[in-house]
XYZ file of N, CA and C in Angstrom:
363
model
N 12.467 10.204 4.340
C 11.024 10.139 4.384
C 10.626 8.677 4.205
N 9.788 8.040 4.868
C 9.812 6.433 5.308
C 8.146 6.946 4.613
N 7.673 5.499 3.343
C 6.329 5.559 2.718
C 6.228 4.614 3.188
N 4.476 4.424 3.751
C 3.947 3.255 4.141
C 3.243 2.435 3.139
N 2.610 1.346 3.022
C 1.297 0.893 1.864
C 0.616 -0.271 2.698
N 1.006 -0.399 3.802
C 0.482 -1.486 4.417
C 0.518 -1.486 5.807
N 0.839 -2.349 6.689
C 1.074 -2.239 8.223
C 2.614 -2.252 8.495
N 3.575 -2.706 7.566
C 4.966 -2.218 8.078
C 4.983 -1.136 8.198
N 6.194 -0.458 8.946
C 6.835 0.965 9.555
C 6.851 1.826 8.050
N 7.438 0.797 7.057
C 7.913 1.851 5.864
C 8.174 0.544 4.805
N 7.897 0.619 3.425
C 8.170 0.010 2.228
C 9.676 0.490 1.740
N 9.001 2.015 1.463
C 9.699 2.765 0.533
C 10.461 3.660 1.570
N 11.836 3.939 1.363
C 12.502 5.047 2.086
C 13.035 6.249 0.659
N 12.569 7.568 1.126
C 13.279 8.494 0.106
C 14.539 9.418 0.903
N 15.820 9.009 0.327
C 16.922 10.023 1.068
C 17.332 11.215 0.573
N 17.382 12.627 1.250
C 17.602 13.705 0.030
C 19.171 13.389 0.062
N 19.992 13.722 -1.275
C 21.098 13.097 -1.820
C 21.094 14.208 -3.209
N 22.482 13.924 -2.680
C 22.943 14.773 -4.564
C 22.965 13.903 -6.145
N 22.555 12.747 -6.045
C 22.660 12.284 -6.994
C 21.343 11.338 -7.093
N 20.829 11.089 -8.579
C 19.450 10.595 -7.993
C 19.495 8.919 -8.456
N 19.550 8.099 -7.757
C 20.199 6.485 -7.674
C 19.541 5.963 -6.709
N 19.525 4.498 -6.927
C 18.656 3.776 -5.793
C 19.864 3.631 -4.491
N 19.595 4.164 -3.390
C 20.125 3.710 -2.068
C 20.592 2.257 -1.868
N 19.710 1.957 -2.352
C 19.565 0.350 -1.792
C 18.342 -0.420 -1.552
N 18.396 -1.463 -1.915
C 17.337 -2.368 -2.313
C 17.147 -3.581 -1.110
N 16.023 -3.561 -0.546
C 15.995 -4.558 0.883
C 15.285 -5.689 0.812
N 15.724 -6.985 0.733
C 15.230 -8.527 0.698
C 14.599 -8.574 1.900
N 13.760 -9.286 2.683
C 13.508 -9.936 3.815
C 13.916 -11.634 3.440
N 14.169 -11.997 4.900
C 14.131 -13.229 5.372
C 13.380 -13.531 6.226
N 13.251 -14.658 6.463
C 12.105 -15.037 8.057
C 12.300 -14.884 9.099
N 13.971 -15.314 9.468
C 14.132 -15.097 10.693
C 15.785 -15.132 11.336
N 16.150 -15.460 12.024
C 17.490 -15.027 12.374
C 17.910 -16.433 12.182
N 17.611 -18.010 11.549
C 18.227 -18.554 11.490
C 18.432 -18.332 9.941
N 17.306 -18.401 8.652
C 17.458 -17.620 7.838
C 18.682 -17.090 7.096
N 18.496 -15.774 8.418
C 19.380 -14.832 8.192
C 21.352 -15.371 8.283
N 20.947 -16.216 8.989
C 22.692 -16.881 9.078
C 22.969 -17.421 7.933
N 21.334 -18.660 7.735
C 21.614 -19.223 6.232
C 22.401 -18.595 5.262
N 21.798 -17.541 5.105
C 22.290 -16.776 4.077
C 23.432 -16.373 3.916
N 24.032 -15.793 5.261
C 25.093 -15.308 5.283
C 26.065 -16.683 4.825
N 25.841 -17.651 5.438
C 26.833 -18.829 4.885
C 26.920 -19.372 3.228
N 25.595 -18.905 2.868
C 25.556 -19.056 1.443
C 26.559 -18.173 1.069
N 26.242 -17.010 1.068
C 26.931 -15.784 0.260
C 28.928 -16.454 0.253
N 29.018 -16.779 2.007
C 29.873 -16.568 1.863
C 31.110 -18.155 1.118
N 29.700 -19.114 1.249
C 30.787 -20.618 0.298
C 30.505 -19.663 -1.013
N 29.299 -18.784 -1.414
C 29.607 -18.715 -3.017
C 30.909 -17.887 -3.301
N 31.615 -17.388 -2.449
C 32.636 -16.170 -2.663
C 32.112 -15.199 -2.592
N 31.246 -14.444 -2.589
C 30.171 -13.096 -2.322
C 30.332 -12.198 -1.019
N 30.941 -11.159 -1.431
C 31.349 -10.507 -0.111
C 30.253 -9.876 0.483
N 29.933 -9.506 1.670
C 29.087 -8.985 2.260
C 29.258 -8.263 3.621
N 28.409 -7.399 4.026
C 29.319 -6.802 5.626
C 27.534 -7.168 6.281
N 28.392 -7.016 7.531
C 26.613 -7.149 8.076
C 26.198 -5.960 9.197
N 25.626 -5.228 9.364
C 25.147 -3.501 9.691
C 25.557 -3.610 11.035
N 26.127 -2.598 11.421
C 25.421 -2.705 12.644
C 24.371 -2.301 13.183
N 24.093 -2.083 14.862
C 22.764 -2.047 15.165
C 22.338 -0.509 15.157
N 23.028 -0.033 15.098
C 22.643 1.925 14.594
C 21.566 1.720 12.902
N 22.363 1.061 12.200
C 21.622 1.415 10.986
C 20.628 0.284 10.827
N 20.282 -0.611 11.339
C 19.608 -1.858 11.486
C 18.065 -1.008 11.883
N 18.675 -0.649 13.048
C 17.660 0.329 13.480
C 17.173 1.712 12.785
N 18.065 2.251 12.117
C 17.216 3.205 11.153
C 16.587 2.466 10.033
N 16.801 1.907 9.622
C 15.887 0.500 8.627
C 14.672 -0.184 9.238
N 14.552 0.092 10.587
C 13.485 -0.396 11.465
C 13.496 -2.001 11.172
N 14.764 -2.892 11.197
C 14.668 -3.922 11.006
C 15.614 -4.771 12.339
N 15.185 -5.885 12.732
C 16.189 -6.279 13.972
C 17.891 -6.642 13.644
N 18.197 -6.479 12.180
C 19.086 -7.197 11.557
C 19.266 -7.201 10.134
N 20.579 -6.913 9.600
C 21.120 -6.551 8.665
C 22.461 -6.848 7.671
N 22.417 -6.968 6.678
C 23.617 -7.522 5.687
C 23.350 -6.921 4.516
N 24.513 -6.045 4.463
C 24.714 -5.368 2.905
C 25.595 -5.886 1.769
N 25.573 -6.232 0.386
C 26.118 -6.472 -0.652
C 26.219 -5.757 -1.876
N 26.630 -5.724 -2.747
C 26.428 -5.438 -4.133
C 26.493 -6.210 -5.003
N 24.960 -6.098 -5.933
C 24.551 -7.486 -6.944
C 25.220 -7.148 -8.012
N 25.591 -8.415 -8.781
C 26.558 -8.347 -10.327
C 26.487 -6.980 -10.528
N 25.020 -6.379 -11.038
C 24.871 -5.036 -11.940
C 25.245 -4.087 -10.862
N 26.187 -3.703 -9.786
C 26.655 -3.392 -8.665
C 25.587 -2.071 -8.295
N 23.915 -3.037 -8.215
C 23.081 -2.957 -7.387
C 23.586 -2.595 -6.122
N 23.265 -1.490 -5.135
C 23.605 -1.714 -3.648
C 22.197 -2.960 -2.886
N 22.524 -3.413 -2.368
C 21.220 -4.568 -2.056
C 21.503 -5.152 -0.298
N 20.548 -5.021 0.572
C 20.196 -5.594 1.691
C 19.629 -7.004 1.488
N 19.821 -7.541 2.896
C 18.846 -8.741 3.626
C 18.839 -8.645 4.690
N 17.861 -8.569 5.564
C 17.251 -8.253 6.874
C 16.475 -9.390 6.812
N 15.819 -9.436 8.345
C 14.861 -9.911 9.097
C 14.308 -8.938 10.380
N 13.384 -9.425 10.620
C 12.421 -8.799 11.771
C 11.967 -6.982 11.072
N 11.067 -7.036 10.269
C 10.841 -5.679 10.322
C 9.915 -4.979 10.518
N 9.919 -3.777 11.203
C 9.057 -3.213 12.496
C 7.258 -3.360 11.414
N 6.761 -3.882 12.147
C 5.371 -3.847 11.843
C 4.093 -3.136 12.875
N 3.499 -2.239 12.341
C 2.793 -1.319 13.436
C 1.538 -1.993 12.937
N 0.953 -3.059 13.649
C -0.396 -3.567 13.885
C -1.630 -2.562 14.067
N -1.135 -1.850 15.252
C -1.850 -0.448 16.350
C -1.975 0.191 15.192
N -1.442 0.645 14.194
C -1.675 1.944 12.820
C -2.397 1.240 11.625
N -3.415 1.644 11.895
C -4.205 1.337 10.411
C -3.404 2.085 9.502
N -3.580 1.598 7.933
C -3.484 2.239 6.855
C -4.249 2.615 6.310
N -3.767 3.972 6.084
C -5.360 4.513 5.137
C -4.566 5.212 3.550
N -5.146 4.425 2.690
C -4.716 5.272 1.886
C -4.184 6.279 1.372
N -3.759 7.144 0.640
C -3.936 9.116 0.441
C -5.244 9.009 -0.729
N -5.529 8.009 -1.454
C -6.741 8.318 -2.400
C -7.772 7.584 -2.494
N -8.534 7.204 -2.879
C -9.758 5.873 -2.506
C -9.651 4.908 -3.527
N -9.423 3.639 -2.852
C -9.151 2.107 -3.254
C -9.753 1.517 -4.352
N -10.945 0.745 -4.771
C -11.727 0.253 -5.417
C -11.381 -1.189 -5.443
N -11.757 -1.474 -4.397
C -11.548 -3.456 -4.243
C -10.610 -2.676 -2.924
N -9.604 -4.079 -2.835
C -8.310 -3.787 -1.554
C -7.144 -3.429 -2.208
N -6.261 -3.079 -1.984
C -4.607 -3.093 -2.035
C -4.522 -3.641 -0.987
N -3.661 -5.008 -1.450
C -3.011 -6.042 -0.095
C -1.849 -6.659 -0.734
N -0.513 -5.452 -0.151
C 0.552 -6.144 0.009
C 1.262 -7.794 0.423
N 0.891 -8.027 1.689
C 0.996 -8.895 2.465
C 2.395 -9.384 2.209
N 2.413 -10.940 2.622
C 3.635 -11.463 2.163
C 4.118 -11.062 1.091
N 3.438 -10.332 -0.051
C 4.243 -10.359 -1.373
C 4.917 -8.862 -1.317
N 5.113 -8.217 -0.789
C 5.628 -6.905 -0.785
C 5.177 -6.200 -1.719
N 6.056 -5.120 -2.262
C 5.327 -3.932 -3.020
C 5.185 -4.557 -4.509
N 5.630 -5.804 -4.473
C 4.799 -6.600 -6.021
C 6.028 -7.157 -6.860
N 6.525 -6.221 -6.796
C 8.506 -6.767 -8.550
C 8.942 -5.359 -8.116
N 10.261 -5.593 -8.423
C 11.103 -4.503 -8.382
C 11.916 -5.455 -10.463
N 12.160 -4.169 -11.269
C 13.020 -4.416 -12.128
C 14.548 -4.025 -11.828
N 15.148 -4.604 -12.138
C 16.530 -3.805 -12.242
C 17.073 -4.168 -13.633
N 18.015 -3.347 -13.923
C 18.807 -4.047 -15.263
C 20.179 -4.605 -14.815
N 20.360 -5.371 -15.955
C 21.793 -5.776 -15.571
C 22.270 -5.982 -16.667
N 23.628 -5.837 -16.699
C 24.734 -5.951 -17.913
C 25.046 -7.229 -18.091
N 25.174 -7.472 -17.065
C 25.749 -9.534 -17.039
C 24.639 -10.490 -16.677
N 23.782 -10.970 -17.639
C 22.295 -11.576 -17.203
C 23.075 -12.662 -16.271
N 23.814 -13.374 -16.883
C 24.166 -14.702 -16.565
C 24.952 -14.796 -15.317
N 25.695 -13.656 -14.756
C 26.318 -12.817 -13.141
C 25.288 -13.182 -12.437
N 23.900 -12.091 -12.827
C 23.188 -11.831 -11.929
C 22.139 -13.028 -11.532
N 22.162 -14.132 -12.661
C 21.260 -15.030 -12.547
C 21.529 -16.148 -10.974
């Protein structure tokens, strides 16, 4: 089930699953040079990573994809290009008072915990 809050395709994805755990956690980047950046980072730091192919890239509604696991063996993405429906207004499910505007900042903080501050830092 793909949740909207803004003009992307989906924020939030819910998977039914036997166990109740985060799937996975999705970064954006800007763009496909970015996206290499990164990959070259990860990989001088020693940081293993695989990168999706285009089957699941595309169920992510993103042009592009790289999966890892953070210190606290977080499952965690980085993508670029992700599907944005301009044509679909958003409408709430309840009434606003001022705006809700995601925008560049996404759905706001995500917490996670971690065992090894100084890993994950």
């Amino acid at each position: 089930l793909y949740l909207r809050m803004d003009q992307w395709h989906h924020r939030i994805v819910l998977h039914r699953a036997d166990e109740d755990d985060l799937a996975y956690l999705g970064w954006r980047v800007a763009g496909p040079v970015e996206f290499e950046d990164i990959q070259a980072k990860l990989r001088s730091a020693g940081i293993p990573f695989t990168v999706a192919g285009e089957a699941e890239a595309k169920e992510r509604h993103v042009l592009a994809l790289l999966k890892l696991t953070d210190p606290g063996g977080n499952p965690t993405e980085i993508f670029y290009g992700p599907r944005v429906d301009t044509h679909k207004p958003f409408h709430p499910g309840r009434p606003m008072y001022g705006r809700f505007v995601t925008g560049s900042q996404g759905i706001g903080h995500c917490i996670l915990r971690q065992d090894d501050v100084e890993a994950a830092a």
